[in-house]
Short mmCIF file of C-alpha atoms in Angstrom, two decimals:
data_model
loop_
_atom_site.label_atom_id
_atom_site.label_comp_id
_atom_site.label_asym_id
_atom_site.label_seq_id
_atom_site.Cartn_x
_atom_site.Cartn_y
_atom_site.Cartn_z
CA UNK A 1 -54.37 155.60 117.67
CA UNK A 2 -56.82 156.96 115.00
CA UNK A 3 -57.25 160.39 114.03
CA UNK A 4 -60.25 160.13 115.33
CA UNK A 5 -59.34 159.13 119.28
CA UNK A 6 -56.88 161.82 119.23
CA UNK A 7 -59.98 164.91 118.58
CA UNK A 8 -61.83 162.99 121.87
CA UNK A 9 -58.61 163.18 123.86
CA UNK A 10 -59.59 165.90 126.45
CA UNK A 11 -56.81 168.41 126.37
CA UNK A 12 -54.42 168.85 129.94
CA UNK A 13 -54.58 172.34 131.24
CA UNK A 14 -51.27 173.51 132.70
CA UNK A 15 -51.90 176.52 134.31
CA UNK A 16 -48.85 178.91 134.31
CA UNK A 17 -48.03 180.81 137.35
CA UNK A 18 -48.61 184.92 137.30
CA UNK A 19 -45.19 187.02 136.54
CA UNK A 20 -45.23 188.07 139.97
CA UNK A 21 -45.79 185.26 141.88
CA UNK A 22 -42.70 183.56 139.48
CA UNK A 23 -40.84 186.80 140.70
CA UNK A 24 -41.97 186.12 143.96
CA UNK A 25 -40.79 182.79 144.18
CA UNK A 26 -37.89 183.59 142.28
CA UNK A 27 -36.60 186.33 145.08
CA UNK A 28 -37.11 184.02 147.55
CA UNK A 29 -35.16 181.28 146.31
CA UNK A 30 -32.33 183.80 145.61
CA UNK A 31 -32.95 185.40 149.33
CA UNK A 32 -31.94 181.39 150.18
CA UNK A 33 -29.00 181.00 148.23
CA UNK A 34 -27.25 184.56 149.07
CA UNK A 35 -28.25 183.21 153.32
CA UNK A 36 -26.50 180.10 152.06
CA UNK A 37 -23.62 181.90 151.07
CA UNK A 38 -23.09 184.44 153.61
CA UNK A 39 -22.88 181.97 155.85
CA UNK A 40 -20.81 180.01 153.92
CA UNK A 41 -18.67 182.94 153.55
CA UNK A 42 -18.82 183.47 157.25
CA UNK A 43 -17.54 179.72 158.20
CA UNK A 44 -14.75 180.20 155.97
CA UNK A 45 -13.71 183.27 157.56
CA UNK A 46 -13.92 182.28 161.09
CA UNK A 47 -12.03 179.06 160.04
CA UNK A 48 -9.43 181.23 158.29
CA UNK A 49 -9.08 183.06 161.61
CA UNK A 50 -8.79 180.05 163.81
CA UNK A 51 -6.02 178.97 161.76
CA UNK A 52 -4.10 182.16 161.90
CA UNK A 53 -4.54 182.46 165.78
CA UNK A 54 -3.26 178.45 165.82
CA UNK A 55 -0.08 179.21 163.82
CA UNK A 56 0.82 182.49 165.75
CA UNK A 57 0.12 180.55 168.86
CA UNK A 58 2.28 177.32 167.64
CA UNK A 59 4.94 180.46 166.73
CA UNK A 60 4.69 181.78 169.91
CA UNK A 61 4.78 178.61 171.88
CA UNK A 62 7.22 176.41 169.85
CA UNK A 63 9.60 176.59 171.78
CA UNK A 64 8.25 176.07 174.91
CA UNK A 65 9.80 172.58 176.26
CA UNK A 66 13.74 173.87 175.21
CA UNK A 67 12.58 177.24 177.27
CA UNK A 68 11.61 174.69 179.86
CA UNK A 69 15.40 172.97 179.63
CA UNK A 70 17.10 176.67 179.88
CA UNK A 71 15.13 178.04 183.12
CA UNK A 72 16.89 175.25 185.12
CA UNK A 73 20.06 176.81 183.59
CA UNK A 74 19.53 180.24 185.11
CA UNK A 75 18.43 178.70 188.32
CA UNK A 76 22.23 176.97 188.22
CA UNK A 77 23.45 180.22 187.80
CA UNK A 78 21.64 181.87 190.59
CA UNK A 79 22.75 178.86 192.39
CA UNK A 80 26.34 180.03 192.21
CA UNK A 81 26.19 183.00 192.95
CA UNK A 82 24.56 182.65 195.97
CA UNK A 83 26.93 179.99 196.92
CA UNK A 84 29.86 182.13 197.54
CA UNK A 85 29.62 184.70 200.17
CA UNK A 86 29.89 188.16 198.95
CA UNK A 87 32.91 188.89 201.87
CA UNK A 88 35.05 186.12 200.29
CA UNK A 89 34.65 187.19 196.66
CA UNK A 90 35.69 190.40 197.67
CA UNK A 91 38.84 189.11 199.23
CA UNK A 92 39.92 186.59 196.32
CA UNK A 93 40.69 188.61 193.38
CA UNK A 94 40.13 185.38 191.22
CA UNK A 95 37.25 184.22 192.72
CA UNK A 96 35.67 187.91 192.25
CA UNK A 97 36.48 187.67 189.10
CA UNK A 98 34.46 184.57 188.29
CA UNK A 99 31.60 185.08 190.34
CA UNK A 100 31.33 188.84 187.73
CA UNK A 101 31.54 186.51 184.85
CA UNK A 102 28.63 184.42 186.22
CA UNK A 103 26.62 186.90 187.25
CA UNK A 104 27.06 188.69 183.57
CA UNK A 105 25.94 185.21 182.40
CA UNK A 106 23.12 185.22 184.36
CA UNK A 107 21.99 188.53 183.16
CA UNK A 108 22.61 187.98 179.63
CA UNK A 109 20.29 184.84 179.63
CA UNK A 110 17.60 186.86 181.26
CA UNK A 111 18.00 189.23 179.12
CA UNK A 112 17.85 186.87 175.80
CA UNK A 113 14.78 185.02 177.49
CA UNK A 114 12.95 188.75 177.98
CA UNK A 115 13.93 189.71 174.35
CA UNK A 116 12.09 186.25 173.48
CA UNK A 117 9.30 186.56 176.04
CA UNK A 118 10.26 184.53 178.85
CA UNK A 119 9.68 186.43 181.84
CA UNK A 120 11.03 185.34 185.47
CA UNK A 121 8.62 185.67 188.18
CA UNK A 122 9.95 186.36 191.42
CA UNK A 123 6.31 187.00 193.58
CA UNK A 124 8.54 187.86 197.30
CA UNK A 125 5.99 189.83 199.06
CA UNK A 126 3.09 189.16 196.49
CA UNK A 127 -0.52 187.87 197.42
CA UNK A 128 0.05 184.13 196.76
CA UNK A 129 -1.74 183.06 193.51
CA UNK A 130 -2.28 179.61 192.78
CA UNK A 131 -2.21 180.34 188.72
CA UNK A 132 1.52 181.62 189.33
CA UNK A 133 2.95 179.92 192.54
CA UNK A 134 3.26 176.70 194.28
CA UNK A 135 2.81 176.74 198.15
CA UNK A 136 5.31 174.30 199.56
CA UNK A 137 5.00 175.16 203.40
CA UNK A 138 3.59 177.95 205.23
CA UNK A 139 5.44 180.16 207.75
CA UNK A 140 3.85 181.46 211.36
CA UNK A 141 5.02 184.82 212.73
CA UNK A 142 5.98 186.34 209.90
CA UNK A 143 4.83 190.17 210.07
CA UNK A 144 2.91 189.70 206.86
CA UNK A 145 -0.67 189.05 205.96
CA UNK A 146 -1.78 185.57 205.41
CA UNK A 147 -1.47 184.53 201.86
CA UNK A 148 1.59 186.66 201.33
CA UNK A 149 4.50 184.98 199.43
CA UNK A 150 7.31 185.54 202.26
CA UNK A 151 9.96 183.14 201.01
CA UNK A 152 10.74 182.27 196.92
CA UNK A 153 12.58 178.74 196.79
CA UNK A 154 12.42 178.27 193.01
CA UNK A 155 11.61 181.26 190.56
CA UNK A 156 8.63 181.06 188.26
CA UNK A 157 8.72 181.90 184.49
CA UNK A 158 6.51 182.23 182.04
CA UNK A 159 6.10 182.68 178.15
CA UNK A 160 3.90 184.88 176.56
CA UNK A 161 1.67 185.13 179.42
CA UNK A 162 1.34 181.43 179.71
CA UNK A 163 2.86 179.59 183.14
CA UNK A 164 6.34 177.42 181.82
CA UNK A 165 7.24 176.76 185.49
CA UNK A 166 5.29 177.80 188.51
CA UNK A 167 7.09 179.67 191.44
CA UNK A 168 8.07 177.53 194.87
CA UNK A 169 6.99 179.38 197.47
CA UNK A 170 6.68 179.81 201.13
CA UNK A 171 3.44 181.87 202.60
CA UNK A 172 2.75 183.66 205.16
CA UNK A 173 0.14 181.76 207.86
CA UNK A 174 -2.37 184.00 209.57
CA UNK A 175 -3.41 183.31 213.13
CA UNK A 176 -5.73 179.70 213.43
CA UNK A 177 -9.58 181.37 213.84
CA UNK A 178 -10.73 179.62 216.84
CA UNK A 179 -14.01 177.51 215.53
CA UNK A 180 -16.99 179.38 216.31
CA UNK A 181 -19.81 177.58 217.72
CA UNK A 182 -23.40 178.19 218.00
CA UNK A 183 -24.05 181.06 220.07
CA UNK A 184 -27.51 181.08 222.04
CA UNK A 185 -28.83 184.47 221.93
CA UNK A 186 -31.80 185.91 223.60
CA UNK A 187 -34.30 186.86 221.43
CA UNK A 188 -36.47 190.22 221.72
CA UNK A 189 -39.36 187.64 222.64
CA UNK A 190 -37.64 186.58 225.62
CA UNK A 191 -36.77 182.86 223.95
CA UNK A 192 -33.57 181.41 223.42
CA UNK A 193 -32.46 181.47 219.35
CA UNK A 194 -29.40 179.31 217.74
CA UNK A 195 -27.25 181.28 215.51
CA UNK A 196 -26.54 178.88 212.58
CA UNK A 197 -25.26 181.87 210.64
CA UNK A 198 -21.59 181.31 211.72
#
């Protein structure tokens, strides 16, 4: 290039933007970043929560399947005490003596699963609930209202609030409604209307 080409050159005009539209821009790109990072932020808090409530939950809940093993223990001892009738304990000073030692068994493992939060449920005379129990038959002529829990075969438990073992139960069967069929009913009109209401 000769001095001379380089005078001819026409000079590039690079317009500079105004301070305050450079401020303007400016504020709005750091308006995006602090969004970016409060949500950021955000994420990393409701992750650190999630994790918490997973490891008080795994905690909690660890030892569900061995609390699972033990209820069947505690039915056992229910088992035998209810197997001997309460007239020949009291006659056989050795027999009374065992069936006292199971029974204080029996209440010591309730007692260690309460202190732990396993909590027997024993629903006799409860509304049945489906969350809780397990209908196994239904009973006619009982007294009771239908869907009332009238007999307990197997105790429920649970943990924590959370079902381990649902409750066997008999219910209470209310009297069979008689199907209702469409009534014909005289209308004000004088004509003959199906209830289909029923």
């Amino acid at each position: 290039m000769t001095p001379e080409s380089e005078d001819t050159a026409e000079p590039v005009i690079v317009e500079m933007p105004s301070a305050e539209g450079r401020i303007a821009e400016l504020e709005a790109e750091v308006a995006k970043y602090k969004d970016q990072a409060l949500r950021a932020l955000a994420e990393q808090e409701n992750v650190r929560r999630r994790a918490q409530r997973d490891r008080e939950d795994a905690l909690k809940f660890a030892t569900s399947s061995f609390a699972k093993d033990l209820v069947t223990v505690a039915d056992n001892l229910r088992r035998a005490i209810d197997s001997v009738p309460e007239a020949q304990a009291a006659r056989d000073e050795l027999l009374k003596g065992l069936m006292s030692g199971v029974s204080a068994t029996e209440r010591e493992l309730l007692g260690a699963f309460e202190k732990h939060g396993i909590r027997k449920l024993d629903p006799m005379g409860e509304k049945f609930d489906h969350n809780f129990h397990q209908a196994i038959f239904e009973l006619e002529n009982t007294g009771k209202p239908a869907g009332t829990v009238v007999q307990v075969l197997q105790a429920g438990f649970t943990l924590h609030d959370r079902l381990l073992r649902e409750a066997m139960v008999g219910v209470a069967k209310g009297p069979v409604a008689e199907p209702v069929a469409a009534e014909e009913k005289p209308a004000e009109d004088g004509h003959k209307r199906v209830d289909r209401t029923a």
